[in-house]
Tab-separated table of C-alpha atoms and ligand atoms in Angstrom:
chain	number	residue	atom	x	y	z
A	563	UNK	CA	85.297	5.148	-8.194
A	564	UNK	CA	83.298	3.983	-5.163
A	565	UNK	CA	80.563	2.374	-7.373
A	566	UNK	CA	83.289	0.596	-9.127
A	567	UNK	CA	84.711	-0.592	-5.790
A	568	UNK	CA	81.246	-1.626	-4.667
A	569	UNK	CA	80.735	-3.374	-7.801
A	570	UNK	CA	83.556	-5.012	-7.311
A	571	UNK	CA	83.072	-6.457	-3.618
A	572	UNK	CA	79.373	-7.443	-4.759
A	573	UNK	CA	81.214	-9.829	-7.803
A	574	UNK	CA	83.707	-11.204	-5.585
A	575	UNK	CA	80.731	-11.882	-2.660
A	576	UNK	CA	78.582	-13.726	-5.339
A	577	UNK	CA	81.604	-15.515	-7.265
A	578	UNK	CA	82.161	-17.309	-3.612
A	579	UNK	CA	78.696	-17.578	-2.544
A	580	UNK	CA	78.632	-19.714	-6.179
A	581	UNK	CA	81.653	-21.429	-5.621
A	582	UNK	CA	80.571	-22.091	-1.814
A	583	UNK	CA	77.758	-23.944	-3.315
A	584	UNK	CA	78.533	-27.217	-4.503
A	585	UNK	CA	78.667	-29.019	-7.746
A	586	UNK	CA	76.189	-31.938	-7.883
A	587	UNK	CA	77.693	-35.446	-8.286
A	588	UNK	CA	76.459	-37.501	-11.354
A	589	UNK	CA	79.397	-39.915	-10.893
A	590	UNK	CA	78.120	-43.366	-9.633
A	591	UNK	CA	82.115	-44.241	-8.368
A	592	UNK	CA	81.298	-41.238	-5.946
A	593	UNK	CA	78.220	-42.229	-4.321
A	594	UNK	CA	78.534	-43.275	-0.436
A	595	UNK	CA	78.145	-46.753	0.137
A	596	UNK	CA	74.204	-46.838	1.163
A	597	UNK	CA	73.255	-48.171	4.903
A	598	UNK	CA	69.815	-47.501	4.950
A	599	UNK	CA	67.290	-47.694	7.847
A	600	UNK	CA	65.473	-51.432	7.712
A	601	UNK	CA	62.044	-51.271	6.935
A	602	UNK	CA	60.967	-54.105	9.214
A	603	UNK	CA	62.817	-53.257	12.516
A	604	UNK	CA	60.829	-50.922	14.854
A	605	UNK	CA	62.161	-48.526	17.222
A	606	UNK	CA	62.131	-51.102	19.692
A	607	UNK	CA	63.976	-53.066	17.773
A	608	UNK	CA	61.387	-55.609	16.878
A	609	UNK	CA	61.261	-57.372	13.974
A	610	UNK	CA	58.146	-56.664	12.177
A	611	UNK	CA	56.904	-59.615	10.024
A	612	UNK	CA	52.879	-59.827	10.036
A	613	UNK	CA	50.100	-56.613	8.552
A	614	UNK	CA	49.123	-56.464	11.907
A	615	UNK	CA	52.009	-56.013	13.257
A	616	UNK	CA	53.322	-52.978	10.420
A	617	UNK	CA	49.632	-51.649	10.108
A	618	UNK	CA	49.823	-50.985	13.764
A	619	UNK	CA	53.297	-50.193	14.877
A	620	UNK	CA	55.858	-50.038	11.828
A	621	UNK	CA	53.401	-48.151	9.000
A	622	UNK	CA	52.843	-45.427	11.901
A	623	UNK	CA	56.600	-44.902	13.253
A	624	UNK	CA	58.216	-44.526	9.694
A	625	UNK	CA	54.878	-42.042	8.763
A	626	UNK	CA	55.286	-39.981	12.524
A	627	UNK	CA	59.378	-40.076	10.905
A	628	UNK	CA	58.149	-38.046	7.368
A	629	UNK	CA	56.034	-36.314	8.808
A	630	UNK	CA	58.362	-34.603	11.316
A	631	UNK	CA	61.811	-34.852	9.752
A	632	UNK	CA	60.722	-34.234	6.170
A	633	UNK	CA	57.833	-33.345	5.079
A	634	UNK	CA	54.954	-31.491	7.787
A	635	UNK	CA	52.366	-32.399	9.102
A	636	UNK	CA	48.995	-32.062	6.481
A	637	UNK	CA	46.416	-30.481	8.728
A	638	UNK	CA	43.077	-32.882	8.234
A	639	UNK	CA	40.408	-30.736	10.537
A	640	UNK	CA	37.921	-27.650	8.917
A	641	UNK	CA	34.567	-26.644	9.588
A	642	UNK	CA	33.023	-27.005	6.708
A	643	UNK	CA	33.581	-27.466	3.080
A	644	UNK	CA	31.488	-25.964	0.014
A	645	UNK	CA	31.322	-26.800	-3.670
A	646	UNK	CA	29.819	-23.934	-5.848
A	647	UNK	CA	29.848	-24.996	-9.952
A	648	UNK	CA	31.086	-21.656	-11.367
A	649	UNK	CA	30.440	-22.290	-14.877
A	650	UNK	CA	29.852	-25.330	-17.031
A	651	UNK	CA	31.138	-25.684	-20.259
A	652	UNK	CA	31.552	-27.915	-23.210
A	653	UNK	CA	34.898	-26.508	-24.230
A	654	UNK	CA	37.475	-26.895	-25.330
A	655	UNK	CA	36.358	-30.633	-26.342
A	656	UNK	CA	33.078	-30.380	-26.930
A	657	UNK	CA	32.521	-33.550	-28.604
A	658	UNK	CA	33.488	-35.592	-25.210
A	659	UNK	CA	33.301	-33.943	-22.330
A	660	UNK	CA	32.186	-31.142	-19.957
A	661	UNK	CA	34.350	-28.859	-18.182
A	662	UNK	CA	33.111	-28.171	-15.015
A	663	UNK	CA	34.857	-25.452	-12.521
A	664	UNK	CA	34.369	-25.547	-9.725
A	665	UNK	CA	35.260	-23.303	-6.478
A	666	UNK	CA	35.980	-25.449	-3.414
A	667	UNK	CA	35.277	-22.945	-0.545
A	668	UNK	CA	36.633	-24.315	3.370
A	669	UNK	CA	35.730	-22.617	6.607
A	670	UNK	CA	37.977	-22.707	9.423
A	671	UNK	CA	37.886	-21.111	12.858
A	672	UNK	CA	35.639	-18.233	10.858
A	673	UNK	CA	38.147	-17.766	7.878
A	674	UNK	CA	37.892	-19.068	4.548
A	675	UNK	CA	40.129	-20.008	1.603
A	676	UNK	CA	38.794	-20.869	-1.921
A	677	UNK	CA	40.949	-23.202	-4.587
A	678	UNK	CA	39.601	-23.657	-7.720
A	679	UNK	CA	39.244	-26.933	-9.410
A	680	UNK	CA	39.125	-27.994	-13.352
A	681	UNK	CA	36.906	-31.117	-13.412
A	682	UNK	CA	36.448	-32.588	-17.165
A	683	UNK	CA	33.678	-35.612	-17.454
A	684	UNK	CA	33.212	-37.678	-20.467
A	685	UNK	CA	29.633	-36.909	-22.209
A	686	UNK	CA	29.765	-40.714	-23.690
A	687	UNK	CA	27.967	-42.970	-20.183
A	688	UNK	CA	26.791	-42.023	-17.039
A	689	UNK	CA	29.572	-42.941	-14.902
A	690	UNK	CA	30.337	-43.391	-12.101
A	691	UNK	CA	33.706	-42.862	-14.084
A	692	UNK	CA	37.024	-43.560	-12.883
A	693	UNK	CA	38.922	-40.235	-11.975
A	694	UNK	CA	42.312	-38.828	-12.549
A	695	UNK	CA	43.514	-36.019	-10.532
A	696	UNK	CA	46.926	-33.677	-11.528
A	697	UNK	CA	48.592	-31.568	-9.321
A	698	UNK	CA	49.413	-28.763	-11.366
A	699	UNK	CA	52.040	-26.296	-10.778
A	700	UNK	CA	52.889	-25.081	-14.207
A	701	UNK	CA	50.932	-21.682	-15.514
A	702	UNK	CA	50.402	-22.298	-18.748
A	703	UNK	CA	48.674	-25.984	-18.384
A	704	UNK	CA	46.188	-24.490	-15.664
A	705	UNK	CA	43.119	-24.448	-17.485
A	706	UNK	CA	43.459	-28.153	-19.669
A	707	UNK	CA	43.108	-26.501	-22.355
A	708	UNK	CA	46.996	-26.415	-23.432
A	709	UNK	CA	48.068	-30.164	-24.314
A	710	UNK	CA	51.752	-29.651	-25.212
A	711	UNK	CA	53.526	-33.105	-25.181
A	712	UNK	CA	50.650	-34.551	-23.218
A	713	UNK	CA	51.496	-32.704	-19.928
A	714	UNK	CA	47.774	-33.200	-18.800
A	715	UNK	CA	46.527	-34.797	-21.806
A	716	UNK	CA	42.526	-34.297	-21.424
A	717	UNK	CA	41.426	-35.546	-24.538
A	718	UNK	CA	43.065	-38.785	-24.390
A	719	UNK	CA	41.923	-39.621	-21.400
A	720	UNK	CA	38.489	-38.781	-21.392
A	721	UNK	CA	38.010	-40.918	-24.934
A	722	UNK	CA	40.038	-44.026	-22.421
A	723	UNK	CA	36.676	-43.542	-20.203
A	724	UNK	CA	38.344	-41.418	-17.224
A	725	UNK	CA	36.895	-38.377	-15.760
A	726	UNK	CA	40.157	-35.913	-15.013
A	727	UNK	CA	41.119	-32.655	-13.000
A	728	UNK	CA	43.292	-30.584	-11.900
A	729	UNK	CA	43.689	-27.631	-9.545
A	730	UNK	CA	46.605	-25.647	-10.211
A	731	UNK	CA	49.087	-25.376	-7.057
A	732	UNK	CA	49.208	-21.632	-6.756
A	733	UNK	CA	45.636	-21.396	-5.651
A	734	UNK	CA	46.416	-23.571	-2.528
A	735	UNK	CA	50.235	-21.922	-1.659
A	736	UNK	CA	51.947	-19.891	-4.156
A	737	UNK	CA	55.402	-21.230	-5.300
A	738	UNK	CA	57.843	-18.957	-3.939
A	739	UNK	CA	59.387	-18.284	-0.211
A	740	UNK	CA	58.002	-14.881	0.298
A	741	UNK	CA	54.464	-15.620	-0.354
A	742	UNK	CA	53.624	-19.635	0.343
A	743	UNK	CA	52.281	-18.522	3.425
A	744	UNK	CA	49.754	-16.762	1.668
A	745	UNK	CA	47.622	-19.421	0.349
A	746	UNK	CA	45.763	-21.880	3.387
A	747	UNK	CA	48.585	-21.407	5.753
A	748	UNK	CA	48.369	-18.045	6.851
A	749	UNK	CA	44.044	-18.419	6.153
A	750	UNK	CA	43.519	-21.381	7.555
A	751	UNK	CA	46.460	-23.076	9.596
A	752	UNK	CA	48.093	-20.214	10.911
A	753	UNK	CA	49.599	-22.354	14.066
A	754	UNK	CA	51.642	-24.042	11.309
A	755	UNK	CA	53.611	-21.397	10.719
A	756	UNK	CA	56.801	-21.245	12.333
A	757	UNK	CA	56.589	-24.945	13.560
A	758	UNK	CA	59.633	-27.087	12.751
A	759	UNK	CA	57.298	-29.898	11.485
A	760	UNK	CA	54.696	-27.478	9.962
A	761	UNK	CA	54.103	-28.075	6.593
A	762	UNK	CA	55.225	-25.912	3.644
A	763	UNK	CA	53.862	-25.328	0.135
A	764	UNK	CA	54.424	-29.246	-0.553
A	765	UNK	CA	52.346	-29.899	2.313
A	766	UNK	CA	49.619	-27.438	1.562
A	767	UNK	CA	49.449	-28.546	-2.206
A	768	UNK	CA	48.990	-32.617	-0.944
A	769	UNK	CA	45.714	-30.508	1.520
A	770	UNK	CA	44.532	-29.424	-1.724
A	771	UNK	CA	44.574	-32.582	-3.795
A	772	UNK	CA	42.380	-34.066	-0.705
A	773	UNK	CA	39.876	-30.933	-1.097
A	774	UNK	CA	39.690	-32.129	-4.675
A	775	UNK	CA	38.921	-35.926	-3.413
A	776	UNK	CA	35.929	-34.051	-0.831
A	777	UNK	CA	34.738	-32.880	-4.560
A	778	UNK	CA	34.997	-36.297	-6.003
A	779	UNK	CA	33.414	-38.002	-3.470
A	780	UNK	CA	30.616	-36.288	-3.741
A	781	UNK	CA	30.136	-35.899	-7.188
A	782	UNK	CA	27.364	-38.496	-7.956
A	783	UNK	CA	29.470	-39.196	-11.543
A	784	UNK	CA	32.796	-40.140	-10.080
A	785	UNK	CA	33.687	-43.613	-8.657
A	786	UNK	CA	36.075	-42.107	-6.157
A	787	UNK	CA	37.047	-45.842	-4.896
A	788	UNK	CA	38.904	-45.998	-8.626
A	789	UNK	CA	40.648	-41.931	-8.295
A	790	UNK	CA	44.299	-41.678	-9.615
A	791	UNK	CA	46.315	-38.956	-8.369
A	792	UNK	CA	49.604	-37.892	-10.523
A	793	UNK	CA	52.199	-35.716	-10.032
A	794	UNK	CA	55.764	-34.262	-11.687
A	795	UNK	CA	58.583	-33.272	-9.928
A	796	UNK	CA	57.508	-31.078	-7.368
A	797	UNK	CA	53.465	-31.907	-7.163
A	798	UNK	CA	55.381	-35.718	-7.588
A	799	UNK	CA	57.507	-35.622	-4.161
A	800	UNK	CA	53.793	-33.494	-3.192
A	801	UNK	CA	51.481	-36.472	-4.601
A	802	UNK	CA	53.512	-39.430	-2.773
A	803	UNK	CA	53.245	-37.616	0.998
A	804	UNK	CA	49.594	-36.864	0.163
A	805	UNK	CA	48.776	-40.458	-0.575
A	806	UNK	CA	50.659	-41.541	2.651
A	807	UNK	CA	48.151	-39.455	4.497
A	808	UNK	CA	45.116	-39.916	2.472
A	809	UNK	CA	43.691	-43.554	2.080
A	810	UNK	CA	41.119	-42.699	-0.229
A	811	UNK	CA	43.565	-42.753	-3.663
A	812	UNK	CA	43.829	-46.027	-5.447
A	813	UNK	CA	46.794	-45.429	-7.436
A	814	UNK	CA	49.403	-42.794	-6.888
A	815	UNK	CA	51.960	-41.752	-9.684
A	816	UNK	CA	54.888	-39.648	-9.264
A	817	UNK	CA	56.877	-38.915	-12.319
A	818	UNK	CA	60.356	-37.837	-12.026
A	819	UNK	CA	59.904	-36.451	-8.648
A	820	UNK	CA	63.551	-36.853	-7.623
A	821	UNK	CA	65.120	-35.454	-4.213
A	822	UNK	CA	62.859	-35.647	-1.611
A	823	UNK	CA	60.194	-37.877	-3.506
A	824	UNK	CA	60.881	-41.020	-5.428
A	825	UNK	CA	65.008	-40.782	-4.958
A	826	UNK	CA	66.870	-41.965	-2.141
A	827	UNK	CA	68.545	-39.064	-0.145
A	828	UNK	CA	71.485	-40.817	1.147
A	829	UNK	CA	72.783	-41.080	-2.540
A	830	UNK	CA	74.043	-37.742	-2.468
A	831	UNK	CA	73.367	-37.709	-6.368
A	832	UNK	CA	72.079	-35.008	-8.444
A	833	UNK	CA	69.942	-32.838	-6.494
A	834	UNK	CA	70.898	-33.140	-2.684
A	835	UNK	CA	68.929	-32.077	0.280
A	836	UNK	CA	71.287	-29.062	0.768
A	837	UNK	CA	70.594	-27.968	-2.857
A	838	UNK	CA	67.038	-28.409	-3.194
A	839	UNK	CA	66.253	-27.126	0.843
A	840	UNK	CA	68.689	-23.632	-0.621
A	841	UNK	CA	66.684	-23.222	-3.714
A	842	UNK	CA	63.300	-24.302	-2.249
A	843	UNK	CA	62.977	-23.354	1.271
A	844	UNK	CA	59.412	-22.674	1.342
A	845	UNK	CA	58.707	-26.963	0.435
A	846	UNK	CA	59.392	-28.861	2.827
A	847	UNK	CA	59.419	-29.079	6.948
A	848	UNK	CA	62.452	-26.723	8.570
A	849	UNK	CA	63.320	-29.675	10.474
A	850	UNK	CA	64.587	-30.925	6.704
A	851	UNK	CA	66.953	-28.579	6.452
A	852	UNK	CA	69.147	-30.697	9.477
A	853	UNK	CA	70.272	-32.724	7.096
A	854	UNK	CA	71.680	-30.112	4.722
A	855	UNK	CA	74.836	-31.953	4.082
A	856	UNK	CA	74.254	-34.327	6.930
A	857	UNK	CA	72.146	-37.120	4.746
A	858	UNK	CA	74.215	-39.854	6.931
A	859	UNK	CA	71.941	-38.731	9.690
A	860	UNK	CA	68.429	-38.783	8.584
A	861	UNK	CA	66.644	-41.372	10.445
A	862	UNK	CA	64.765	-42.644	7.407
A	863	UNK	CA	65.190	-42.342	3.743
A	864	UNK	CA	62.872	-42.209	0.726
A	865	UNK	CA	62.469	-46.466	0.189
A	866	UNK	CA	60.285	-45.984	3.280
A	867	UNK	CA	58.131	-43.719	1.502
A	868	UNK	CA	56.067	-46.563	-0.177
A	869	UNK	CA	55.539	-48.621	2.583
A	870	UNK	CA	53.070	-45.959	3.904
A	871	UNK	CA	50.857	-46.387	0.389
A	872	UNK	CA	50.779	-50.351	0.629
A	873	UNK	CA	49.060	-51.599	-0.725
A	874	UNK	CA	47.455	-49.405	-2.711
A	875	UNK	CA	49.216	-49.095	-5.841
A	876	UNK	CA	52.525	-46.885	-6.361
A	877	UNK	CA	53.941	-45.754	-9.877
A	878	UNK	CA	57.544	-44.269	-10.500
A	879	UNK	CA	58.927	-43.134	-13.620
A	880	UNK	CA	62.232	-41.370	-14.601
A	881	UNK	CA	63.963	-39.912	-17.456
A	882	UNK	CA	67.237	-40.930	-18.534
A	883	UNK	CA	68.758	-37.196	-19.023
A	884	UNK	CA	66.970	-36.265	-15.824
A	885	UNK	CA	70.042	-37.230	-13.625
A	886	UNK	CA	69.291	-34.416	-11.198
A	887	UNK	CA	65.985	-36.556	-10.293
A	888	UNK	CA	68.708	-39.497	-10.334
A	889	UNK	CA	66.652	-42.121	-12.016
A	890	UNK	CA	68.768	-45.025	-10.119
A	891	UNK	CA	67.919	-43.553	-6.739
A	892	UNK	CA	64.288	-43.547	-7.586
A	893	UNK	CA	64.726	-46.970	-9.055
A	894	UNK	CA	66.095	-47.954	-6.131
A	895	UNK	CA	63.413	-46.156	-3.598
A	896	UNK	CA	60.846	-48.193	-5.041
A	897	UNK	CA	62.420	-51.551	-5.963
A	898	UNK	CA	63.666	-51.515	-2.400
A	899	UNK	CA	60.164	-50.321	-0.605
A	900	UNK	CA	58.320	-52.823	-2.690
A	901	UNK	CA	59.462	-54.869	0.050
A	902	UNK	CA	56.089	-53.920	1.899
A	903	UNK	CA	54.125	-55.335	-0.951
A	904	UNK	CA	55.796	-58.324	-0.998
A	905	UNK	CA	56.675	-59.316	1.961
A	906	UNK	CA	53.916	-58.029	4.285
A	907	UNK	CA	50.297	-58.126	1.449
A	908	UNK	CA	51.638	-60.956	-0.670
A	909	UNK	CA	51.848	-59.194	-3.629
A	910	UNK	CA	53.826	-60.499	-6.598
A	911	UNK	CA	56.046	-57.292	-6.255
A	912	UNK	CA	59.539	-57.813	-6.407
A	913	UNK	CA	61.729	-56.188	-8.618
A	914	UNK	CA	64.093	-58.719	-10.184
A	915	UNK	CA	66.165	-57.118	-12.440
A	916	UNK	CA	69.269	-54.131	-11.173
A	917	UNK	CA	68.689	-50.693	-12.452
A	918	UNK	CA	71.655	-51.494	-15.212
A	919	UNK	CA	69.826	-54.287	-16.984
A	920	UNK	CA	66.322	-53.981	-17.568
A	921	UNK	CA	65.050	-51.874	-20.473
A	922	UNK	CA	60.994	-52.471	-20.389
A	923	UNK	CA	58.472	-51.175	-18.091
A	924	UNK	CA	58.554	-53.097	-14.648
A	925	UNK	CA	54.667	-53.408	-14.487
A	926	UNK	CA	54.202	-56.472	-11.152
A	927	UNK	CA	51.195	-56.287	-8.793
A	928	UNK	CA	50.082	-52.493	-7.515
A	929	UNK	CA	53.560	-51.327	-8.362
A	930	UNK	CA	55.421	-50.039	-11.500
A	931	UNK	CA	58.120	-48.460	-12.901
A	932	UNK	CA	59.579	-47.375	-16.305
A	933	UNK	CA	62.325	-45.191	-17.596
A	934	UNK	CA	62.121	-43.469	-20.893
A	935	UNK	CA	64.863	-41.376	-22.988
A	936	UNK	CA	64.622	-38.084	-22.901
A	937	UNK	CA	64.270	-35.161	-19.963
A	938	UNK	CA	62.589	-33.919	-17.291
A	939	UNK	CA	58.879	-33.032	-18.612
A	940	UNK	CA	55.722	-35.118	-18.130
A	941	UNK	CA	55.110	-36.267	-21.708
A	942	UNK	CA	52.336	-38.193	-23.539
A	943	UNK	CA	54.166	-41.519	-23.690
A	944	UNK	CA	54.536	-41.181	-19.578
A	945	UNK	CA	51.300	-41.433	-19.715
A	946	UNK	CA	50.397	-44.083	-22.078
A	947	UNK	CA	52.823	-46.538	-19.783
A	948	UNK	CA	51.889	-45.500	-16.874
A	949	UNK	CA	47.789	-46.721	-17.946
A	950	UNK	CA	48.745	-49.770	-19.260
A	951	UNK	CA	49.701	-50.345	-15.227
A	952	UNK	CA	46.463	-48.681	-14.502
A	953	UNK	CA	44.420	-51.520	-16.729
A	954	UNK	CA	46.127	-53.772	-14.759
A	955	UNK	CA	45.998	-52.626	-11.362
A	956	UNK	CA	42.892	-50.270	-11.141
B	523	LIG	C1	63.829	-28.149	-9.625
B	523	LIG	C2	64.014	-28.825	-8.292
B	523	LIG	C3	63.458	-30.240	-8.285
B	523	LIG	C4	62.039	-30.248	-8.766
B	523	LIG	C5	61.952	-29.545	-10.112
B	523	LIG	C6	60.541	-29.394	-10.666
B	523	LIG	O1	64.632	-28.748	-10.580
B	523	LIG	O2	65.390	-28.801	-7.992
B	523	LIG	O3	63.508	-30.807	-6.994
B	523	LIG	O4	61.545	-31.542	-8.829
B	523	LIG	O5	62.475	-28.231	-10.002
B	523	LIG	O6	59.600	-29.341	-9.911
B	523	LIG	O7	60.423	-29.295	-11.890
């Protein structure tokens, strides 16, 4: 009788903790008419028109604005850094390449962490090749050898003359809120910890794509002036803040990265910052989570998130079905922050065509965008768009 009772209460305390939650909007009549912070207008209220002039004070103010509101703050200092080969393979392609992992070991006030990274090289030429890193979160892709759909599709791009790797996420800060800490933060960057702009397991996976450019740079094979770093979804939104804080990538892809990446926040569609700072509260900076139903408030949104790559090159792509990544809001974070590239390098980078009308790839100068059918995955024909922009723009 009591166990029934208790049942009872515990069904009726989850039915409205479900209800309490809210049920995402996918109806474009319902989205909030967007006022959106101008890129150009400092704090001051200056209007910024010349490089000098955002290189200097507007580039720094909207980054100083991510990095506290949203995102952390990737710590850039270690002691040392150590590259140990821990086997050498030809497998699984042995026709092509070599496989080449590799432990990347970093000292830091006397403690150490160790990520491991999956580095393939193309047998055919010495180099220096052109490298592509992924930010891997999935399991079962962690080695390269599984090719499903073209998640990280190895073989292809080793015979297109790319070198490519990938460390998987886990082995930087594991995915989950009781044990993130237990990768570099707790090791390494313990003062993070508890800070309202400390970074998270996004943060700590962008720290370990850099790690992985340390590698590259030094590897006498790689042309790390021509490196490509790629994300999905979560190592997507992870991918765009590390290239806003690391110079050294030439082109930076995020595919179907969604809330709190590619897609404007103050859209309120599909995913909101609420929903994804419940589910994932181990991501992002706890100074996010102010804007848990409060988007109207955020001092910046995610159209300011290119501006800090400019002008190195940016690629966005969605996926029609994926409307919790709402494909117009990431259309629109990049057709609006393309702005920098146009207005501020002189790059032929406007987008001239509303998210309605155009069907193609948008490939213009150092920044691209396509939609395909289909859901949320990283797929083979992702990829084969996304290096026709590379040809162009590499
Ligand atoms: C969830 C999450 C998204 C994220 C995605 C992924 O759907 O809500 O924000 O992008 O997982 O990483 O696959």
């Amino acid at each position: 009788m009591k166990l029934t009772r208790t049942l009872t209460l515990l069904f009726l305390l989850i039915s409205m903790h479900t209800m309490a939650q809210k049920e995402p909007n996918y109806d474009e009549s319902k989205v909030p008419a967007l006022s959106l912070p101008d890129l150009f207008i400092s704090e001051s209220g200056a209007y910024i028109k010349s490089k000098t002039e955002w290189e200097n004070v507007r580039k720094p103010e909207i980054f100083k604005l991510f990095e506290r509101e949203v995102y952390g703050q990737i710590p850039k200092d270690f002691d040392q850094i150590t590259f140990e080969l821990v086997s050498q393979t030809a497998n699984p392609y042995e026709d092509i390449s070599t496989l080449e992992e590799v432990n990347i070991t970093v000292l830091r006030n006397g403690k150490s962490h160790t990520m491991r990274l999956n580095f393939f090289l193309p047998k055919t030429g010495n180099g220096p090749f052109p490298v592509i890193l992924l930010i891997n979160y999935k399991p079962k892709y962690a080695d390269g050898r599984l090719n499903e759909e073209g998640f990280w599709p190895v073989k292809e791009l080793i015979e297109r003359g790319f070198a490519t790797a990938s460390f998987h996420a886990e082995t930087v800060a594991p995915d989950q809120v009781e044990s993130f800490q237990s990768g570099i933060i707790s090791t390494l960057y313990p003062e993070q910890s508890g800070l309202a702009d400390g970074i998270k397991a996004l943060g700590a996976w962008g720290w370990g794509a850099m790690r992985a450019m340390d590698y590259f740079e030094h590897h006498p094979k790689v042309d790390s002036q021509k490196s490509i770093l790629v994300g999905f979804s979560r190592s997507g939104k992870a991918a765009l803040w590390t290239s806003a804080n690391d110079p050294r990538w030439a082109i930076t892809f995020a595919n179907e990265s969604g809330c709190g990446g590619a897609a404007l926040s103050k859209r309120k569609f599909g995913e909101t910052v609420e929903a994804i700072n419940r589910r994932f509260p181990h991501w992002f900076a706890d100074n996010f989570k102010k804007y848990n139903e409060n988007e109207e408030s955020l001092p910046l949104d995610q159209h300011m998130l290119p501006g800090l790559i400019a002008p190195r090159a940016v690629y966005y792509a969605s996926a029609r079905e994926d409307q919790w990544a709402d494909p117009k809001g990431e259309y629109l974070g990049l057709s609006l922050g393309s702005r920098v590239y146009s207005e501020i390098y002189g790059k032929k980078a406007e987008f001239l065509t509303e998210f309605e009308q155009f069907s193609g790839p948008v490939h213009l100068e150092s920044v691209g965008y396509h939609i395909r059918e289909g859901k949320h995955n990283l797929t083979w024909e992702d990829w084969r768009i996304f290096l026709e922009f590379v040809e162009k723009n590499l």
